[in-house]
Amino acid sequence: MATIKELAAYAGLSPSTVSIVLGGKAEERGIPQATCARVLEAARVLGYRPNLSARRLRDPKAGGGMTIAVFWAEDFRAPMMVRFLRGLRRAIETQGKGAELLIHPYTCGKLREERSLISLSAFNAAIICNASAEDLDWLEQARLMLPVVLYNRQSRRYCGVQVDDARVGALAAEQFAAHHCRRAAVLGADSVFPGMALRRERFADICRQRGIAVGPQLSTENSMAGGCAAVEALLSDPAGRPDCLFCDSDALALGALRGLHRRGIRLPEELKIISVGNGDREAQQYAWPSLSVVSIPMEQMAVECFQLLLRLIAGEIAPPLTLQMETDYLPGESCPAL
């Protein structure tokens, strides 16, 4: 494995300059971008990997095994991280060699500001979750040197694990059609990645094919409070009242349940609800009425992300490789199984 001295000789720079760049401190030390690019190109050509074992020897509290960073967006999806980490922890325990997890919250759309991704000194590999279109554009250009897997995103440069977003919307529409619904509404939020819009578009397409009119498509804050307020506004016009509602998230759907209860709407007799199942399964099952969802298999996706990282590190696969996970309809009382 290449050393810092070898990188320095290849790039025509001093070892101290190379060390500063690899340590992610180039900006604060005033090192030009062109110099940073020379260091990263040398690392790529020579196959440099950080010596985290040496760092651990200097830190007696550090554990063994590899270090994996999980980058998770600090927005409405923050509570969903629990499910992902649950699956990732299970995968690490099954593997048996141990791994240290570093959780890196980041601002959606500003992944480029996370300097640790290019420092090559903090972790062995990274799983990047919830990347926006802007984040993906940066990743395609960044040429990260460490093994990277993307959660629920597809890339020309990196491996990833994702679901078929079009199928998510289609499954919900097919269920409403099976219940002979006639007028659908959509309760959504700002599309922080293209898949959210694709789910809604496919839902509307299938509804129309099945003879279901698609009425209001409301956009609100992706929260329970947002869902409650939006559904009460929706019900303010009795003439345009839908008989089925597709929600972008469990949070929106759970809020909608409260708003419907306030208005005295009976579920599922007067209105049926299906949401994108990205929340906790227990919350779905113990809502009143229990929530019907098209489930996003986050725990299993985390397992597959970890397995892809192991295969990348072992040299068994080369990026890009994208795995597509199945999504299933899990009926609850808000839209029962037939």
Tab-separated table of C-alpha atoms in Angstrom:
chain	number	residue	atom	x	y	z
A	1	MET	CA	0.000	0.000	0.000
A	2	ALA	CA	1.289	3.445	-0.916
A	3	THR	CA	2.650	5.722	1.808
A	4	ILE	CA	2.366	9.494	2.208
A	5	LYS	CA	6.012	9.814	1.168
A	6	GLU	CA	5.300	7.897	-2.038
A	7	LEU	CA	2.273	10.084	-2.743
A	8	ALA	CA	4.387	13.185	-2.162
A	9	ALA	CA	7.072	11.976	-4.557
A	10	TYR	CA	4.492	11.134	-7.228
A	11	ALA	CA	2.732	14.507	-6.900
A	12	GLY	CA	5.965	16.513	-6.578
A	13	LEU	CA	4.913	17.912	-3.215
A	14	SER	CA	6.194	17.804	0.347
A	15	PRO	CA	4.956	15.026	2.647
A	16	SER	CA	3.590	17.655	5.038
A	17	THR	CA	1.448	19.184	2.272
A	18	VAL	CA	0.119	15.760	1.320
A	19	SER	CA	-0.641	14.983	4.960
A	20	ILE	CA	-2.570	18.251	5.380
A	21	VAL	CA	-4.671	17.571	2.280
A	22	LEU	CA	-5.422	13.982	3.280
A	23	GLY	CA	-6.325	15.185	6.751
A	24	GLY	CA	-9.042	17.436	5.328
A	25	LYS	CA	-7.342	20.656	6.482
A	26	ALA	CA	-6.344	22.068	3.098
A	27	GLU	CA	-8.858	24.915	3.136
A	28	GLU	CA	-7.946	26.193	6.587
A	29	ARG	CA	-4.233	26.010	5.726
A	30	GLY	CA	-4.721	27.871	2.453
A	31	ILE	CA	-3.638	25.062	0.124
A	32	PRO	CA	-4.899	25.688	-3.463
A	33	GLN	CA	-7.521	23.461	-5.031
A	34	ALA	CA	-5.102	22.530	-7.811
A	35	THR	CA	-2.680	21.151	-5.223
A	36	CYS	CA	-5.468	19.186	-3.550
A	37	ALA	CA	-6.406	17.714	-6.929
A	38	ARG	CA	-2.783	16.571	-7.455
A	39	VAL	CA	-2.782	14.816	-4.087
A	40	LEU	CA	-6.112	13.069	-4.679
A	41	GLU	CA	-5.047	12.005	-8.171
A	42	ALA	CA	-1.844	10.543	-6.729
A	43	ALA	CA	-3.899	8.699	-4.101
A	44	ARG	CA	-6.146	7.295	-6.804
A	45	VAL	CA	-3.316	6.187	-9.097
A	46	LEU	CA	-1.228	4.630	-6.321
A	47	GLY	CA	-4.207	3.059	-4.533
A	48	TYR	CA	-3.636	4.879	-1.254
A	49	ARG	CA	-5.755	3.963	1.739
A	50	PRO	CA	-5.534	5.664	5.157
A	51	ASN	CA	-3.743	3.772	7.914
A	52	LEU	CA	-6.575	3.778	10.419
A	53	SER	CA	-4.820	1.051	12.391
A	54	ALA	CA	-2.061	3.515	13.283
A	55	ARG	CA	-4.656	6.073	14.347
A	56	ARG	CA	-6.287	3.470	16.558
A	57	LEU	CA	-2.942	2.615	18.178
A	58	ARG	CA	-2.584	6.284	19.107
A	59	ASP	CA	-6.072	6.172	20.590
A	60	PRO	CA	-6.368	3.388	23.190
A	61	LYS	CA	-10.143	3.848	23.328
A	62	ALA	CA	-10.612	3.043	19.638
A	63	GLY	CA	-11.996	-0.370	18.793
A	64	GLY	CA	-10.929	-2.902	16.220
A	65	GLY	CA	-12.258	-3.610	12.761
A	66	MET	CA	-13.062	-1.131	10.052
A	67	THR	CA	-14.738	2.225	10.441
A	68	ILE	CA	-17.846	3.017	8.374
A	69	ALA	CA	-19.297	6.503	8.128
A	70	VAL	CA	-23.039	6.853	7.610
A	71	PHE	CA	-24.020	10.213	6.113
A	72	TRP	CA	-27.663	11.022	6.835
A	73	ALA	CA	-29.529	14.206	5.921
A	74	GLU	CA	-30.715	16.459	8.769
A	75	ASP	CA	-34.311	16.967	7.682
A	76	PHE	CA	-37.678	15.234	8.032
A	77	ARG	CA	-35.931	11.908	7.360
A	78	ALA	CA	-33.826	12.067	10.532
A	79	PRO	CA	-36.225	9.775	12.506
A	80	MET	CA	-36.017	7.194	9.716
A	81	MET	CA	-32.322	6.658	10.489
A	82	VAL	CA	-33.268	4.390	13.398
A	83	ARG	CA	-34.595	1.747	11.007
A	84	PHE	CA	-31.525	1.952	8.778
A	85	LEU	CA	-29.106	1.658	11.706
A	86	ARG	CA	-31.078	-1.293	13.052
A	87	GLY	CA	-30.455	-3.191	9.834
A	88	LEU	CA	-26.833	-2.071	9.582
A	89	ARG	CA	-26.117	-3.198	13.119
A	90	ARG	CA	-27.630	-6.589	12.351
A	91	ALA	CA	-25.404	-6.933	9.299
A	92	ILE	CA	-22.274	-6.050	11.279
A	93	GLU	CA	-23.113	-8.560	14.008
A	94	THR	CA	-23.745	-11.276	11.426
A	95	GLN	CA	-20.415	-10.580	9.756
A	96	GLY	CA	-18.695	-11.198	13.078
A	97	LYS	CA	-15.552	-9.096	12.626
A	98	GLY	CA	-16.867	-5.916	14.163
A	99	ALA	CA	-17.020	-2.418	12.747
A	100	GLU	CA	-17.199	1.060	14.180
A	101	LEU	CA	-20.024	3.292	12.931
A	102	LEU	CA	-19.594	7.050	12.622
A	103	ILE	CA	-22.824	8.993	12.110
A	104	HIS	CA	-22.353	12.151	10.033
A	105	PRO	CA	-25.459	14.356	9.848
A	106	TYR	CA	-25.354	16.718	6.869
A	107	THR	CA	-27.519	19.376	5.246
A	108	CYS	CA	-29.387	18.046	2.228
A	109	GLY	CA	-27.917	19.656	-0.904
A	110	LYS	CA	-24.652	20.551	0.845
A	111	LEU	CA	-22.832	17.230	0.954
A	112	ARG	CA	-19.864	18.910	-0.733
A	113	GLU	CA	-19.209	20.740	2.530
A	114	GLU	CA	-18.464	17.482	4.368
A	115	ARG	CA	-14.684	17.614	4.066
A	116	SER	CA	-14.209	14.252	5.775
A	117	LEU	CA	-15.403	12.579	2.567
A	118	ILE	CA	-12.208	13.606	0.796
A	119	SER	CA	-9.783	13.619	3.726
A	120	LEU	CA	-9.039	9.843	3.564
A	121	SER	CA	-8.198	9.877	7.259
A	122	ALA	CA	-11.395	9.427	9.252
A	123	PHE	CA	-12.949	6.143	8.088
A	124	ASN	CA	-12.485	3.166	5.763
A	125	ALA	CA	-15.725	3.419	3.817
A	126	ALA	CA	-18.953	5.401	3.656
A	127	ILE	CA	-22.664	4.850	3.110
A	128	ILE	CA	-24.266	8.047	1.823
A	129	CYS	CA	-28.000	8.286	2.462
A	130	ASN	CA	-30.674	10.693	1.200
A	131	ALA	CA	-28.500	12.518	-1.321
A	132	SER	CA	-30.288	15.289	-3.242
A	133	ALA	CA	-29.893	15.945	-6.961
A	134	GLU	CA	-27.264	18.578	-6.101
A	135	ASP	CA	-25.439	16.110	-3.865
A	136	LEU	CA	-25.457	13.472	-6.606
A	137	ASP	CA	-24.061	15.964	-9.143
A	138	TRP	CA	-21.193	16.711	-6.782
A	139	LEU	CA	-20.552	13.033	-6.074
A	140	GLU	CA	-20.325	12.260	-9.796
A	141	GLN	CA	-17.564	14.856	-10.121
A	142	ALA	CA	-15.784	14.340	-6.797
A	143	ARG	CA	-14.075	10.995	-7.585
A	144	LEU	CA	-13.994	9.899	-3.955
A	145	MET	CA	-11.118	7.580	-3.169
A	146	LEU	CA	-12.811	5.522	-0.446
A	147	PRO	CA	-15.340	2.730	-1.065
A	148	VAL	CA	-18.768	4.377	-1.152
A	149	VAL	CA	-22.285	2.943	-1.388
A	150	LEU	CA	-25.374	5.081	-1.957
A	151	TYR	CA	-28.623	4.347	-0.132
A	152	ASN	CA	-31.718	4.549	-2.367
A	153	ARG	CA	-29.870	6.359	-5.138
A	154	GLN	CA	-28.361	5.304	-8.465
A	155	SER	CA	-25.080	6.631	-9.825
A	156	ARG	CA	-22.780	6.312	-12.815
A	157	ARG	CA	-19.780	6.140	-10.488
A	158	TYR	CA	-20.805	4.440	-7.227
A	159	CYS	CA	-22.566	1.306	-6.087
A	160	GLY	CA	-26.014	1.633	-4.557
A	161	VAL	CA	-29.095	-0.061	-3.146
A	162	GLN	CA	-32.500	1.295	-4.126
A	163	VAL	CA	-36.199	0.584	-4.538
A	164	ASP	CA	-38.288	0.954	-7.671
A	165	ASP	CA	-39.966	4.295	-6.936
A	166	ALA	CA	-42.419	3.919	-9.817
A	167	ARG	CA	-43.602	0.615	-8.337
A	168	VAL	CA	-44.223	2.298	-4.967
A	169	GLY	CA	-46.803	4.616	-6.528
A	170	ALA	CA	-48.249	1.900	-8.741
A	171	LEU	CA	-48.881	-0.480	-5.830
A	172	ALA	CA	-50.903	2.136	-3.972
A	173	ALA	CA	-52.998	2.953	-7.047
A	174	GLU	CA	-53.721	-0.724	-7.735
A	175	GLN	CA	-54.971	-1.200	-4.188
A	176	PHE	CA	-57.354	1.741	-4.467
A	177	ALA	CA	-58.597	0.402	-7.807
A	178	ALA	CA	-59.254	-2.993	-6.217
A	179	HIS	CA	-61.411	-1.210	-3.623
A	180	HIS	CA	-63.374	0.502	-6.424
A	181	CYS	CA	-62.290	3.988	-5.389
A	182	ARG	CA	-63.342	6.770	-7.741
A	183	ARG	CA	-61.562	9.956	-6.686
A	184	ALA	CA	-57.995	10.129	-5.367
A	185	ALA	CA	-56.017	12.902	-3.698
A	186	VAL	CA	-52.284	13.084	-3.038
A	187	LEU	CA	-50.745	14.477	0.113
A	188	GLY	CA	-47.114	15.285	-0.604
A	189	ALA	CA	-44.172	17.466	0.323
A	190	ASP	CA	-41.270	19.118	-1.452
A	191	SER	CA	-39.437	16.531	-3.574
A	192	VAL	CA	-35.987	16.369	-2.025
A	193	PHE	CA	-35.004	13.686	-4.533
A	194	PRO	CA	-36.461	12.714	-7.932
A	195	GLY	CA	-37.922	9.443	-6.652
A	196	MET	CA	-40.547	11.268	-4.584
A	197	ALA	CA	-41.998	12.941	-7.664
A	198	LEU	CA	-41.777	9.680	-9.611
A	199	ARG	CA	-43.878	7.883	-6.982
A	200	ARG	CA	-46.628	10.481	-7.259
A	201	GLU	CA	-46.501	10.580	-11.064
A	202	ARG	CA	-46.800	6.815	-11.360
A	203	PHE	CA	-49.609	6.765	-8.811
A	204	ALA	CA	-51.558	9.308	-10.865
A	205	ASP	CA	-50.883	7.454	-14.134
A	206	ILE	CA	-52.170	4.117	-12.804
A	207	CYS	CA	-55.187	5.768	-11.176
A	208	ARG	CA	-56.224	7.288	-14.483
A	209	GLN	CA	-55.714	3.983	-16.276
A	210	ARG	CA	-58.028	2.340	-13.717
A	211	GLY	CA	-60.697	4.995	-14.044
A	212	ILE	CA	-59.882	6.853	-10.818
A	213	ALA	CA	-60.003	10.625	-11.097
A	214	VAL	CA	-56.971	12.302	-9.539
A	215	GLY	CA	-58.041	15.399	-7.670
A	216	PRO	CA	-56.052	17.723	-5.430
A	217	GLN	CA	-52.307	17.119	-5.106
A	218	LEU	CA	-51.460	19.019	-1.933
A	219	SER	CA	-47.928	19.958	-0.909
A	220	THR	CA	-47.137	20.673	2.721
A	221	GLU	CA	-44.439	20.334	5.369
A	222	ASN	CA	-43.418	16.690	5.671
A	223	SER	CA	-44.595	16.217	9.243
A	224	MET	CA	-47.594	15.053	11.232
A	225	ALA	CA	-48.615	18.663	11.805
A	226	GLY	CA	-48.393	19.304	8.077
A	227	GLY	CA	-50.476	16.238	7.286
A	228	CYS	CA	-53.175	17.184	9.786
A	229	ALA	CA	-53.502	20.757	8.539
A	230	ALA	CA	-53.459	19.739	4.860
A	231	VAL	CA	-56.183	17.106	5.170
A	232	GLU	CA	-58.454	19.499	7.074
A	233	ALA	CA	-58.007	22.018	4.245
A	234	LEU	CA	-58.758	19.269	1.748
A	235	LEU	CA	-62.041	18.425	3.504
A	236	SER	CA	-63.183	22.040	3.558
A	237	ASP	CA	-64.646	21.536	0.055
A	238	PRO	CA	-67.240	18.719	0.396
A	239	ALA	CA	-67.930	18.715	-3.361
A	240	GLY	CA	-64.377	17.728	-4.179
A	241	ARG	CA	-63.882	15.317	-1.311
A	242	PRO	CA	-61.803	12.238	-2.330
A	243	ASP	CA	-62.526	8.664	-1.334
A	244	CYS	CA	-58.829	7.676	-1.200
A	245	LEU	CA	-55.603	9.437	-0.216
A	246	PHE	CA	-51.988	8.619	-1.099
A	247	CYS	CA	-49.373	10.116	1.263
A	248	ASP	CA	-45.663	10.728	0.662
A	249	SER	CA	-44.714	9.542	4.136
A	250	ASP	CA	-45.946	7.913	7.314
A	251	ALA	CA	-45.600	11.247	9.114
A	252	LEU	CA	-48.050	12.906	6.720
A	253	ALA	CA	-50.433	9.957	6.925
A	254	LEU	CA	-50.426	9.847	10.730
A	255	GLY	CA	-51.201	13.553	10.821
A	256	ALA	CA	-53.957	13.018	8.264
A	257	LEU	CA	-55.544	10.378	10.508
A	258	ARG	CA	-55.918	12.975	13.256
A	259	GLY	CA	-57.368	15.548	10.876
A	260	LEU	CA	-59.891	13.047	9.556
A	261	HIS	CA	-60.882	12.087	13.085
A	262	ARG	CA	-61.508	15.738	13.917
A	263	ARG	CA	-63.827	16.015	10.927
A	264	GLY	CA	-65.685	12.819	11.787
A	265	ILE	CA	-64.607	10.982	8.608
A	266	ARG	CA	-64.882	7.215	9.013
A	267	LEU	CA	-61.987	5.081	7.740
A	268	PRO	CA	-62.050	3.037	5.611
A	269	GLU	CA	-65.788	3.386	4.902
A	270	GLU	CA	-65.679	7.016	3.686
A	271	LEU	CA	-61.994	7.363	2.825
A	272	LYS	CA	-59.034	5.034	2.449
A	273	ILE	CA	-55.377	5.935	3.089
A	274	ILE	CA	-52.125	4.394	1.879
A	275	SER	CA	-48.736	5.928	2.615
A	276	VAL	CA	-45.149	5.361	1.552
A	277	GLY	CA	-44.042	3.184	4.471
A	278	ASN	CA	-40.851	4.925	5.547
A	279	GLY	CA	-41.607	5.121	9.263
A	280	ASP	CA	-41.524	2.691	12.148
A	281	ARG	CA	-43.612	-0.443	11.630
A	282	GLU	CA	-44.944	-0.386	15.184
A	283	ALA	CA	-46.256	3.167	14.700
A	284	GLN	CA	-48.030	2.012	11.531
A	285	GLN	CA	-49.633	-0.948	13.297
A	286	TYR	CA	-50.717	0.903	16.461
A	287	ALA	CA	-52.139	3.999	14.788
A	288	TRP	CA	-55.928	4.240	14.929
A	289	PRO	CA	-56.950	2.959	12.505
A	290	SER	CA	-53.781	1.055	11.637
A	291	LEU	CA	-51.993	2.432	8.603
A	292	SER	CA	-51.759	0.686	5.224
A	293	VAL	CA	-48.359	1.225	3.578
A	294	VAL	CA	-46.189	0.413	0.605
A	295	SER	CA	-43.223	-0.594	2.729
A	296	ILE	CA	-39.690	0.684	2.092
A	297	PRO	CA	-37.448	-2.167	3.347
A	298	MET	CA	-34.892	0.077	5.072
A	299	GLU	CA	-33.443	-2.575	7.368
A	300	GLN	CA	-32.733	-4.984	4.512
A	301	MET	CA	-31.421	-2.153	2.357
A	302	ALA	CA	-28.931	-1.352	5.117
A	303	VAL	CA	-27.807	-4.985	5.138
A	304	GLU	CA	-27.275	-4.901	1.373
A	305	CYS	CA	-25.364	-1.596	1.610
A	306	PHE	CA	-22.996	-3.196	4.113
A	307	GLN	CA	-22.532	-6.298	1.988
A	308	LEU	CA	-21.736	-4.150	-1.058
A	309	LEU	CA	-19.097	-2.293	0.962
A	310	LEU	CA	-17.463	-5.565	1.996
A	311	ARG	CA	-17.375	-6.732	-1.616
A	312	LEU	CA	-15.927	-3.421	-2.777
A	313	ILE	CA	-13.210	-3.514	-0.138
A	314	ALA	CA	-12.375	-7.128	-1.047
A	315	GLY	CA	-12.155	-6.231	-4.734
A	316	GLU	CA	-14.921	-8.686	-5.664
A	317	ILE	CA	-16.973	-6.063	-7.511
A	318	ALA	CA	-16.336	-2.782	-9.252
A	319	PRO	CA	-18.671	0.233	-9.313
A	320	PRO	CA	-21.184	1.090	-10.481
A	321	LEU	CA	-23.439	-1.734	-9.358
A	322	THR	CA	-26.997	-1.025	-8.204
A	323	LEU	CA	-29.179	-3.539	-6.373
A	324	GLN	CA	-32.946	-3.085	-6.500
A	325	MET	CA	-35.016	-4.200	-3.521
A	326	GLU	CA	-38.622	-5.353	-3.613
A	327	THR	CA	-41.378	-3.234	-2.074
A	328	ASP	CA	-44.516	-4.845	-0.651
A	329	TYR	CA	-47.993	-3.640	0.230
A	330	LEU	CA	-48.711	-4.109	3.942
A	331	PRO	CA	-52.451	-3.659	4.522
A	332	GLY	CA	-53.825	-2.047	7.644
A	333	GLU	CA	-57.274	-0.871	8.642
A	334	SER	CA	-56.962	2.360	6.632
A	335	CYS	CA	-57.168	0.295	3.419
A	336	PRO	CA	-57.807	-3.354	4.315
A	337	ALA	CA	-56.782	-6.401	2.357
A	338	LEU	CA	-59.531	-7.791	0.151
